[in-house]
Coordinates of C-alpha atoms in Angstrom, one line a residue:
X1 CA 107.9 117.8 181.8
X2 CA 108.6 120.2 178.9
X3 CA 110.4 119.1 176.2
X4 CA 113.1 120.7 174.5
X5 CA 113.0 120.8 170.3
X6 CA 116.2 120.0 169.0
X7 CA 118.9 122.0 168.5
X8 CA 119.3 122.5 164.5
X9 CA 122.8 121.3 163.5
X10 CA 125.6 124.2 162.9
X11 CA 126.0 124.6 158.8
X12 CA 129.2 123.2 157.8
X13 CA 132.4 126.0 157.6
X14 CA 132.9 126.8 154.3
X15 CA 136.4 125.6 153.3
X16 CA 139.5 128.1 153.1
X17 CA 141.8 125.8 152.4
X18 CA 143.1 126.2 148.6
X19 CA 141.0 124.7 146.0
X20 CA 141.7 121.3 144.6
X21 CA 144.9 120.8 142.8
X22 CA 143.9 120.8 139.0
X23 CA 140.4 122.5 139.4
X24 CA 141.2 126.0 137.6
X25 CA 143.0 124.5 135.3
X26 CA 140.2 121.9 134.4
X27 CA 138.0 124.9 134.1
X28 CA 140.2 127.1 132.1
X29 CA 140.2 124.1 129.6
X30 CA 136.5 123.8 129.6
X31 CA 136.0 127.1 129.1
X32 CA 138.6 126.9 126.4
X33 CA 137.0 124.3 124.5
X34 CA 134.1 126.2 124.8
X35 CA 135.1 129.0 122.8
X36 CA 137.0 127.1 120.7
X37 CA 133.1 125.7 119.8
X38 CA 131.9 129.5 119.2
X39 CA 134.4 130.6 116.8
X40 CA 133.9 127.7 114.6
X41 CA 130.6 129.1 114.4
X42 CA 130.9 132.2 113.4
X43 CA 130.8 132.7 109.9
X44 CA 134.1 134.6 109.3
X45 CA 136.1 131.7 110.9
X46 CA 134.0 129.2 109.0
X47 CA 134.4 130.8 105.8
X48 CA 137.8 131.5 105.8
X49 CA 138.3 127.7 107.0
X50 CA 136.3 126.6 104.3
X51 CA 138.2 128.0 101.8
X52 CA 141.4 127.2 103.2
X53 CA 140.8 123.9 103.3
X54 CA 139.4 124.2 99.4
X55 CA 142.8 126.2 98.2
X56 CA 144.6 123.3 99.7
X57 CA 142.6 120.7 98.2
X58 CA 143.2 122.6 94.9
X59 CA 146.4 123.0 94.9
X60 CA 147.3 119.6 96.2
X61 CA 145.7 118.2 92.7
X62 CA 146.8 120.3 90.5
X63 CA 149.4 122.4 88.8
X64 CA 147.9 125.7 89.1
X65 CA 148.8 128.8 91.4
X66 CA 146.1 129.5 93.5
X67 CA 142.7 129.7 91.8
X68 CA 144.2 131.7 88.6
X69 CA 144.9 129.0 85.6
X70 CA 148.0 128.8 84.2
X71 CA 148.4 127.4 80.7
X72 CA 150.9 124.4 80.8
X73 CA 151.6 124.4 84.6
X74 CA 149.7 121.8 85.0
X75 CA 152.2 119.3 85.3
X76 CA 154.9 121.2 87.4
X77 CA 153.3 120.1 90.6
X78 CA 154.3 116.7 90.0
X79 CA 158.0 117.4 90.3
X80 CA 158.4 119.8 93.3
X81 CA 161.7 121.0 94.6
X82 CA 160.8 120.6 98.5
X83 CA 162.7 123.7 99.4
X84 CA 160.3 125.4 97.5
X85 CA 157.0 123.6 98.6
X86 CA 157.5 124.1 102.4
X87 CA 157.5 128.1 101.9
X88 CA 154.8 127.6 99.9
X89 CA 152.2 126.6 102.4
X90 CA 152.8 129.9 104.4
X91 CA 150.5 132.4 102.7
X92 CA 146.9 130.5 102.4
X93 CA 146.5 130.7 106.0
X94 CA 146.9 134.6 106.7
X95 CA 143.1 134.6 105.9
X96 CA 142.1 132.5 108.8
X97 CA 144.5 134.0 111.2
X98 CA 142.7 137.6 110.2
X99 CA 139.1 136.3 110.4
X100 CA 140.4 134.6 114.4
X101 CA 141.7 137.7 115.0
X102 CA 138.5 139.3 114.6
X103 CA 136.1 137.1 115.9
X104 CA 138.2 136.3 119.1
X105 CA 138.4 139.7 119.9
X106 CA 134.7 139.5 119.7
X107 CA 134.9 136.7 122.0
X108 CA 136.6 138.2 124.5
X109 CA 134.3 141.5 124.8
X110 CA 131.0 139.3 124.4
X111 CA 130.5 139.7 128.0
X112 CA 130.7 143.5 128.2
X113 CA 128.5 143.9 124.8
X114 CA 125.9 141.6 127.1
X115 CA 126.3 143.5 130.4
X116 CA 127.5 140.6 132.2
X117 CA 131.1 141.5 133.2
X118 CA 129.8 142.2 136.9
X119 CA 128.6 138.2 137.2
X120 CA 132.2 137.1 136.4
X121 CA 133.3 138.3 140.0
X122 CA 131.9 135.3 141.6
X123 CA 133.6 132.6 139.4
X124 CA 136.4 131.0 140.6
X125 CA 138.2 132.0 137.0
X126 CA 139.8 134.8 137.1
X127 CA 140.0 137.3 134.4
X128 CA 143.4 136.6 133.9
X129 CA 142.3 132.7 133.6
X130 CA 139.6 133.5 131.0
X131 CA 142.4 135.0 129.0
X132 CA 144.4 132.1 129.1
X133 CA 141.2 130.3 128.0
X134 CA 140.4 132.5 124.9
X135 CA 144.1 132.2 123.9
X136 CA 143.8 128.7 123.9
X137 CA 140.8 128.6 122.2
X138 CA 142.7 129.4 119.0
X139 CA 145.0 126.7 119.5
X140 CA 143.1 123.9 117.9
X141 CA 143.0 126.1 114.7
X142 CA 146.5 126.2 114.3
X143 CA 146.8 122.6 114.9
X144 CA 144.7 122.7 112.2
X145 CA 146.6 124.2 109.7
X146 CA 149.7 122.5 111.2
X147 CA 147.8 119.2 110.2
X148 CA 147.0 120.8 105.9
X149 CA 150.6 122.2 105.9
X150 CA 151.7 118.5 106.6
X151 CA 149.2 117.2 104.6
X152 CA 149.7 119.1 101.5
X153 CA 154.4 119.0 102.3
X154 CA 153.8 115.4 102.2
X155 CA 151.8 115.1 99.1
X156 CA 154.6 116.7 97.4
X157 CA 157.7 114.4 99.5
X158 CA 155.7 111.2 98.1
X159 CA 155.8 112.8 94.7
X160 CA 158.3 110.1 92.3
X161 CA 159.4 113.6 90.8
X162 CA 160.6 115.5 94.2
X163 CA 163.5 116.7 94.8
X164 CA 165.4 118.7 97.2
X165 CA 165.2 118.9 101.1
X166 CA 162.1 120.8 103.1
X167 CA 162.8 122.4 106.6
X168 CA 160.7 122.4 109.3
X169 CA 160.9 126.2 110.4
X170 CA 159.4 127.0 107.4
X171 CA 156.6 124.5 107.7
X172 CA 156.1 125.7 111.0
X173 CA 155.6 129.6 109.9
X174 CA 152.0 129.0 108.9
X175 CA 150.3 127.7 112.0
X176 CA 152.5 129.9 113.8
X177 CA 151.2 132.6 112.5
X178 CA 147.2 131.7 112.5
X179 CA 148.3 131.5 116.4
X180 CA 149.8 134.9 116.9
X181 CA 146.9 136.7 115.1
X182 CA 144.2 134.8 117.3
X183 CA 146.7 135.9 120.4
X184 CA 146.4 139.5 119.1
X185 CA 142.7 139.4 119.1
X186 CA 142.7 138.6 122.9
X187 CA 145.6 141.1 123.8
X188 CA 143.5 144.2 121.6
X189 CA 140.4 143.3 123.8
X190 CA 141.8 143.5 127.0
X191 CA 143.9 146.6 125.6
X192 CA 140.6 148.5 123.7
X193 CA 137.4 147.1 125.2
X194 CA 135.7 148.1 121.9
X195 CA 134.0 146.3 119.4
X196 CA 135.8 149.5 117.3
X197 CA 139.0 148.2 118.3
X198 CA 139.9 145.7 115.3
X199 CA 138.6 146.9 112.7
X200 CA 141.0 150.2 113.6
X201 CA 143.7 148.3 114.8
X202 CA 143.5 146.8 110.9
X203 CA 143.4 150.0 109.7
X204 CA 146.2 151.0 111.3
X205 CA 148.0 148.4 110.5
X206 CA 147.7 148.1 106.9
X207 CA 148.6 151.9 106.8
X208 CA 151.9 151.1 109.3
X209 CA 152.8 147.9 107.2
X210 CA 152.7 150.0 104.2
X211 CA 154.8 152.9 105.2
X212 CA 157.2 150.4 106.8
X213 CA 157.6 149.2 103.0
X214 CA 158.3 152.7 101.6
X215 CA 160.5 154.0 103.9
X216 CA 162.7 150.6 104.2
X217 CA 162.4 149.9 100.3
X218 CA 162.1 146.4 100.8
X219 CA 165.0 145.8 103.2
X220 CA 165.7 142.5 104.5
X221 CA 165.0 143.2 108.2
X222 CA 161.9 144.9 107.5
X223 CA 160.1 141.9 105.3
X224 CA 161.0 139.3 107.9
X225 CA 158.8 141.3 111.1
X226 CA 156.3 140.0 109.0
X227 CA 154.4 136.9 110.1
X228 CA 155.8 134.8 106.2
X229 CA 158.0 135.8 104.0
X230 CA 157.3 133.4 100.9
X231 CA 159.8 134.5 98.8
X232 CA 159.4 133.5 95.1
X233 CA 160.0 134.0 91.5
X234 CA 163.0 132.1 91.0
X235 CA 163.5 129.2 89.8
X236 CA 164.1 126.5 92.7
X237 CA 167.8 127.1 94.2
X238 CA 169.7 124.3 95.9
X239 CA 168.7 124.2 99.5
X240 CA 171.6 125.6 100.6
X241 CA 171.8 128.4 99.0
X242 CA 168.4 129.6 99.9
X243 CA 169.9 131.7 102.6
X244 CA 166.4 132.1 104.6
X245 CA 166.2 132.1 108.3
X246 CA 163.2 130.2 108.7
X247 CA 164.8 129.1 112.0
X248 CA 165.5 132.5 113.3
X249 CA 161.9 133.6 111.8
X250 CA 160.4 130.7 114.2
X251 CA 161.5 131.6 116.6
X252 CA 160.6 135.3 116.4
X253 CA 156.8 133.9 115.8
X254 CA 156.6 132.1 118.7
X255 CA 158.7 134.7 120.9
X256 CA 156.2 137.3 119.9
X257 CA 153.1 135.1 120.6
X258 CA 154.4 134.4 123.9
X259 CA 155.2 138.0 124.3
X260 CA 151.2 139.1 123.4
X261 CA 150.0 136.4 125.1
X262 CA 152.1 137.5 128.1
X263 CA 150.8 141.3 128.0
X264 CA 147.5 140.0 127.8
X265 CA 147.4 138.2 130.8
X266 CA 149.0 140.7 132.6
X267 CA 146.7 143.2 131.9
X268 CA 144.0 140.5 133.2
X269 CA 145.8 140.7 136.3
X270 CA 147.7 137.5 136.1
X271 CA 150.9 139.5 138.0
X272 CA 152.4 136.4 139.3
X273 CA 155.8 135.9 139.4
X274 CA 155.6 132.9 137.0
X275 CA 153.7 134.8 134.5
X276 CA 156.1 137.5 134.6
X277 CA 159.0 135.0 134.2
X278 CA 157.0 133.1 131.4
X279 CA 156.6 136.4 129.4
X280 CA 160.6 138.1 129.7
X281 CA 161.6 134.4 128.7
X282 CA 159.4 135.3 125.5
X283 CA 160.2 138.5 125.0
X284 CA 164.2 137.5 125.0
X285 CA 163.1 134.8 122.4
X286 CA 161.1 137.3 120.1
X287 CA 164.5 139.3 120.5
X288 CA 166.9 137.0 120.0
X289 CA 164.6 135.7 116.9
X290 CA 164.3 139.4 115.4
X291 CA 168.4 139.6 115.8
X292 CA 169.6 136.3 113.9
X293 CA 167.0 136.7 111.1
X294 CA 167.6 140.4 110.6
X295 CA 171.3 140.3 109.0
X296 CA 171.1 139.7 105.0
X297 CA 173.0 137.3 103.0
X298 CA 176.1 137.0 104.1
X299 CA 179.5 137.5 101.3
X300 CA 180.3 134.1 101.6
X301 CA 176.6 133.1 100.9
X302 CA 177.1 135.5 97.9
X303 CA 180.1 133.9 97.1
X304 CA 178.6 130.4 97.2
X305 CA 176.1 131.5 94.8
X306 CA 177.8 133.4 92.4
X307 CA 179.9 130.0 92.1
X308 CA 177.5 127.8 91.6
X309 CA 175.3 130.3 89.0
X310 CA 178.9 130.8 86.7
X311 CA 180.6 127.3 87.2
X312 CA 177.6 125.0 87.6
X313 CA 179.7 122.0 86.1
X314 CA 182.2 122.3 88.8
X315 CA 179.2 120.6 91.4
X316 CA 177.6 118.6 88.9
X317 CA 177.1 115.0 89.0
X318 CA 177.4 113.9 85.3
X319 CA 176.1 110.0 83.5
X320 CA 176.6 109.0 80.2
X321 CA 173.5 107.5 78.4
X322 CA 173.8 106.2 74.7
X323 CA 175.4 109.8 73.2
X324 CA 174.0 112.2 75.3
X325 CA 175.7 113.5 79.2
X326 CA 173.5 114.6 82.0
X327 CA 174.6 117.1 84.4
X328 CA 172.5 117.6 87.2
X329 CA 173.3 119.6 90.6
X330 CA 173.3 117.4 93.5
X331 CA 169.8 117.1 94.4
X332 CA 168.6 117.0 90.7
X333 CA 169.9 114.0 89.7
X334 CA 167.0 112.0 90.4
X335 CA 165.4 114.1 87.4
X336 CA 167.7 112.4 84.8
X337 CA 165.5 109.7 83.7
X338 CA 162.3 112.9 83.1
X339 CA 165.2 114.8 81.0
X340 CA 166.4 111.7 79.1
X341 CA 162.9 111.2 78.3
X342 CA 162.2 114.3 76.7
X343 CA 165.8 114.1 74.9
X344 CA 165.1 111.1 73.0
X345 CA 161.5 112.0 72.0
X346 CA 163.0 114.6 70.4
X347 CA 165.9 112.6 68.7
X348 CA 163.7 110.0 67.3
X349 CA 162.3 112.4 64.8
X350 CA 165.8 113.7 63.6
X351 CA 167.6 113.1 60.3
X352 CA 171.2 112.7 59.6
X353 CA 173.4 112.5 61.9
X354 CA 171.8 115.0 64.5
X355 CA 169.6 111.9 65.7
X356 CA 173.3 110.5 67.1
X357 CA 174.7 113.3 67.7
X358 CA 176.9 114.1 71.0
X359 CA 175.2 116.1 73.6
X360 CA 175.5 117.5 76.9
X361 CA 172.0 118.6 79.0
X362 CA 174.0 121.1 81.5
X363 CA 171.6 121.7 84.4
X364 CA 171.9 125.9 85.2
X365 CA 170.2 127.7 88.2
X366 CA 170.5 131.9 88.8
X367 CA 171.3 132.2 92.7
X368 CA 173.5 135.5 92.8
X369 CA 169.8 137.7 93.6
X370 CA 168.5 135.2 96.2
X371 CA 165.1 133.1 96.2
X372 CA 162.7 136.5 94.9
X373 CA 164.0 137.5 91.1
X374 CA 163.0 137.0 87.7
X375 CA 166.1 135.1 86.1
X376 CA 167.3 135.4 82.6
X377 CA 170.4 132.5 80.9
X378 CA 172.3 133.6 78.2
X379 CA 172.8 130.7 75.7
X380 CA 175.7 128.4 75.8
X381 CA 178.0 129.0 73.2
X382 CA 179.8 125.4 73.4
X383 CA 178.5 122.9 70.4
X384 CA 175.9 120.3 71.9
X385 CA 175.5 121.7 74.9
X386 CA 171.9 122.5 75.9
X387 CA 170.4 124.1 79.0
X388 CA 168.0 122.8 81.6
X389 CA 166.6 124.4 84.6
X390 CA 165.8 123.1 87.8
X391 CA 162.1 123.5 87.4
X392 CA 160.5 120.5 85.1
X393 CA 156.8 119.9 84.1
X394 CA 154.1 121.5 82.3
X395 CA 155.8 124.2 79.9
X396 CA 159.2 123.8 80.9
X397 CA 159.2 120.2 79.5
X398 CA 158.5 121.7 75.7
X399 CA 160.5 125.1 76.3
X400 CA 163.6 122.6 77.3
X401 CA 162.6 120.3 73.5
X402 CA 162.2 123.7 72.0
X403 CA 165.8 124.4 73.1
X404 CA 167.0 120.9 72.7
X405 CA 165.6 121.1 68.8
X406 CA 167.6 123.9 68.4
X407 CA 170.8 122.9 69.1
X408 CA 170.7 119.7 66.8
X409 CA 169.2 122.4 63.8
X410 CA 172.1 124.6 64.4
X411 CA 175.1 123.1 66.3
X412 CA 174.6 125.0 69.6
X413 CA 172.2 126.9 71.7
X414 CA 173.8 130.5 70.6
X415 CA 173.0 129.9 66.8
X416 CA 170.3 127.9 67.6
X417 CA 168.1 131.4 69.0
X418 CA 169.0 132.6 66.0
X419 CA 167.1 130.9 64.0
X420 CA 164.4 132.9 62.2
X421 CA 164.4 131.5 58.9
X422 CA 162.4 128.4 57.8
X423 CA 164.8 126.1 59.6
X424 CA 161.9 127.2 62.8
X425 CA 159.5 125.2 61.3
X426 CA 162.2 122.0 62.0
X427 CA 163.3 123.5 64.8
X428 CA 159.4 123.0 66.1
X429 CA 158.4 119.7 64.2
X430 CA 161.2 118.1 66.5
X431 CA 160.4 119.9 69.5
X432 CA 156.9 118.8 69.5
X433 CA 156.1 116.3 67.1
X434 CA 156.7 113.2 69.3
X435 CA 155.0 115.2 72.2
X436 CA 151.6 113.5 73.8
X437 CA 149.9 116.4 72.7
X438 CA 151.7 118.6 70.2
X439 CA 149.0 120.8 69.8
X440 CA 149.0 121.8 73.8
X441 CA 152.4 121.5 73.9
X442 CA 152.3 124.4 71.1
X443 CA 150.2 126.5 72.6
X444 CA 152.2 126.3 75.9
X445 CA 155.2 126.7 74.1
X446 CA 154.1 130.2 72.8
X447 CA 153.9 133.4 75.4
X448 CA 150.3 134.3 73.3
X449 CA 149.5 131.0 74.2
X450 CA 148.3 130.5 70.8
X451 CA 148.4 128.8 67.6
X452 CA 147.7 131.3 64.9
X453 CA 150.4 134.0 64.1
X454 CA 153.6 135.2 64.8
X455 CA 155.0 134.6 68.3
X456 CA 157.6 134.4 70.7
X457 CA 159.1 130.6 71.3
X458 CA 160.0 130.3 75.4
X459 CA 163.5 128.2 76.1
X460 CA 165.6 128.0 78.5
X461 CA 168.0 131.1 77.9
X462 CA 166.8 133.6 74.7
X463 CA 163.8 131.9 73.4
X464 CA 162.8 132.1 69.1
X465 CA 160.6 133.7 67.0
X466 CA 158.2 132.5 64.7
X467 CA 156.1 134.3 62.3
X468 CA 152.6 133.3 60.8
X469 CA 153.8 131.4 58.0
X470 CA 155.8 129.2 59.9
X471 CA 153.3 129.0 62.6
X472 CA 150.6 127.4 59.9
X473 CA 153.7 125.1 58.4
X474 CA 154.1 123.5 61.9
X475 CA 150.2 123.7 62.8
X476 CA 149.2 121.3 59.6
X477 CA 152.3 119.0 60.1
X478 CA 150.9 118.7 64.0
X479 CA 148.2 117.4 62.2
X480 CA 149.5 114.9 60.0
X481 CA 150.4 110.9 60.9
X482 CA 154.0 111.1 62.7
X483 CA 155.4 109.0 60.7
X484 CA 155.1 110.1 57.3
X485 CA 156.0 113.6 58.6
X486 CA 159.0 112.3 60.3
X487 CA 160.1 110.3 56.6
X488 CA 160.0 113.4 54.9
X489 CA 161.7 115.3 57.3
X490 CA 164.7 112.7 57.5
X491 CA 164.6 112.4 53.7
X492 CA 165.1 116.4 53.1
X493 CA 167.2 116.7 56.3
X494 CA 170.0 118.8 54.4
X495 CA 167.8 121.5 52.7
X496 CA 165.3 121.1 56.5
X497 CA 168.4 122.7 58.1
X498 CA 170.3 124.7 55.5
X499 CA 170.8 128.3 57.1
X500 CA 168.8 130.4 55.0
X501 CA 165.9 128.2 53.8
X502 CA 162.7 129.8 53.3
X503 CA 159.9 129.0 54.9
X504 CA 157.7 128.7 51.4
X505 CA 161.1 126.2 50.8
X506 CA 160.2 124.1 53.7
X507 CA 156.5 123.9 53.0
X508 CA 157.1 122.9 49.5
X509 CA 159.3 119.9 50.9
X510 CA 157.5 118.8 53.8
X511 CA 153.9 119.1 50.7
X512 CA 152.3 121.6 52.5
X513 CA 150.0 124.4 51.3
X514 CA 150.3 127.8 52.2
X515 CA 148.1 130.4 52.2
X516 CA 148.4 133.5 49.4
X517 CA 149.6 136.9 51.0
X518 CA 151.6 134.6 53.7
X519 CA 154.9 136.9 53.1
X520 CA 156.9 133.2 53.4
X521 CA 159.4 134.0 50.6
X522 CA 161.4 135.9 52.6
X523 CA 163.8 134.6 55.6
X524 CA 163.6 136.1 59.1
X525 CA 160.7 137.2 58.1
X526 CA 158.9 138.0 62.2

């Protein structure tokens, strides 16, 4: 009897049934967090993340623009106008959405720098897939930046000194852009599988950005294509009279990184209907975004803001404390304690009657030329009234004493930037003497940041001018106990503030020494 062997089992049919709801996704995620892994190490990315993170930390703690030091702006971050401080988290991060666009280009043609593209046929990702997965990858990095924006907007909300009302559209601007240049990394890649791609496609773009510039001249239309538009210069306008359409200018953002992401994936071969949908539905978004941000102010915006830049006590909120009246614009009003502050520093060294003398602090803002202009104020010809601007701290606090001190040395702020005679060296003793430190406070107070020579006084509206003499007057009575400078100066207050008086004239009452060869003799002397 023979015996048969057994007959080996039939392998199992190899399934053809679709593959497990959720598996390509769970790998296009895992390969998404896997590249997310790779850029953080490569040295571009982690630079420019590193300093990021360092510019925010700086500015969050300090007063001063960017890394460059600037004398007497020290304290200015402590009373932010929020309508300023959103727009102002836009720019740091253009440096880490140019190093992702880079290095996830890279990413993207790392397989055909190492040969491998032929293995990637027998994945189950697609090409298209792995694009959706690099995309991704640069997601956590804006989410990022989303996280420092918020971080550093609401270090400046919690500030006792803010004012004013932030908008999300323009906090969103930032990590909407380090998203669309990480997106146009991918879309390059797939477009120019070259590691010569980028650095051309920079090229290229610097030299398109910048002909763009020339032949518009700076037209509204043309500066909002760009990823921000941080308008500055001015100082801080009411929130609605900004005029910027950070919503519009969202929209656009995320329109076009839909759109790129879109083309990418179709060129992966991602043809599905969905994606096809997914990607018009974008492209009408980055349309409808360019449309509503492209129009420029509108005539009754202009007319809003010529209003409110002419007639600013027709929206003022005014308060009466002891005999001076605060006028502040609507979302300034919190500032009137900080203002009556500096007011009666100043006042407390006075003489005669100028230490209860009626005044009016007029809060005045430029608007008519828009968030991005260098604004000038005439001086107010009205007696007692004196100008203050909707930016406080650091230098503004002794150019608004400087302008204050004026006005109660010669009646009003017109006169007062006349003053070029020794009445300047009054004119200064008030504005700084009570000061915390009236030597800083000096040398902020000047535009040679100084505290030897002649120099130009900053103010509110015209500024004044001191010369040497006047400069060394104020300098030694810096120097001096307050109080017995403040006696003398009450007891002469009459000859202090006669027009006219020389500078040798005021030394010689207030007991100090002046140099020979100081030219002091003669008034108005610059």
């Amino acid at each position: 009897m023979t015996t048969m062997p057994p007959t080996p089992a039939a392998p199992a049919p190899a399934p053809t049934g679709p593959e497990p709801a959720g598996g390509r996704p769970r790998a296009v995620l895992a390969l998404a967090r896997f590249e997310t892994r790779e850029l953080l190490l490569q040295i571009p990315v982690l630079a420019s993340l590193l300093l990021y993170v360092a510019t925010a930390a700086w500015q969050l703690y300090s007063g001063h623009e960017g890394w460059r030091t600037v004398p007497g702006r020290e304290g200015m971050a402590d009373y932010p106008a929020l309508q300023d401080a959103d727009r102002g988290t836009q720019g740091d991060c253009l440096l880490l959405g140019v190093a992702l666009f880079v290095c996830a280009n890279r990413a993207v043609l790392r397989s055909r720098r190492s040969g491998t593209d032929r293995h990637f046929d027998v994945l189950v990702v697609e090409p298209w897939r792995r694009t959706v997965a690099h995309a991704l990858s640069v997601v956590p990095f804006a989410a990022f930046t989303a996280l420092v924006v918020a971080v550093r907007f609401g270090r400046a909300a919690l500030r006792p000194g803010a004012v004013g009302d932030g908008s999300l559209s323009e906090l969103a601007a930032g990590p909407l852009a380090v998203l669309l240049f990480g997106v146009a990394g991918v879309l390059l890649a797939r477009l120019v599988p070259s590691a010569w791609g980028a650095p051309l496609f920079v090229i290229a773009l610097y030299v398109a950005v910048a002909s763009l510039l020339v032949l518009t001249e700076g037209a509204h239309w043309a500066e909002w294509l760009f990823p921000t538009v941080s308008e500055s210069g001015a100082d801080p306008l009411p929130s609605d009279l900004l005029g910027r359409p950070a919503a519009w200018h969202a929209l656009y953002l995320a329109g076009l990184t839909g759109t790129l992401l879109g083309a990418a994936v179709l060129r992966g071969g991602g043809r599905t209907p969905r994606i096809k949908a997914l990607t018009a539905l974008a492209l009408a978004a980055m349309v409808t975004g360019i449309a509503g941000q492209s129009p420029a102010a509108s005539p009754e915006l202009d007319a809003a803001r010529a209003r409110v830049s002419l007639h600013p006590e027709r929206y003022e909120t005014c308060t009466t404390r002891g005999a001076t009246v605060y006028c502040a614009l609507p979302e300034w009003t919190g500032r009137t304690d900080d203002w009556a502050e500096a007011v009666e520093r100043v006042r407390s060294l006075a003489g005669g009657d100028a230490a209860g003398r009626r005044l009016t602090v007029r809060q005045r803002v430029e608007a008519r030329y828009g968030p991005e202009n260098d604004p000038t104020y005439p001086p107010l010809s009205a007696p007692g009234e004196v100008t203050v601007l909707t930016r406080w701290g650091g230098t503004r606090v002794p150019e608004f004493a400087a302008g204050l001190a004026s006005v109660l040395v010669a009646g009003d702020e017109k006169a007062g930037g006349e003053v070029c005679d020794g009445r300047m060296v009054t004119v200064m003793w008030l504005a700084l003497g009570a000061a915390p430190d009236p030597t800083a406070a000096l040398r902020s107070v000047r535009l040679d940041d100084g505290v030897t020579g002649s120099a130009y006084v900053l103010t509110p509206t015209d500024g004044l001018h001191m010369d040497a003499a006047q400069t060394t007057v104020v300098r030694e009575l810096l120097a001096r106990p307050r109080d017995s400078v403040t006696a003398a100066v009450r007891t002469h207050w009459t000859d202090l503030t006669a027009p006219g008086v020389s500078t040798s004239r005021v030394a010689e009452l207030l007991d100090v020494s002046l140099p020979e060869g100081t030219g002091a003799g003669d008034p108005c002397d610059v």
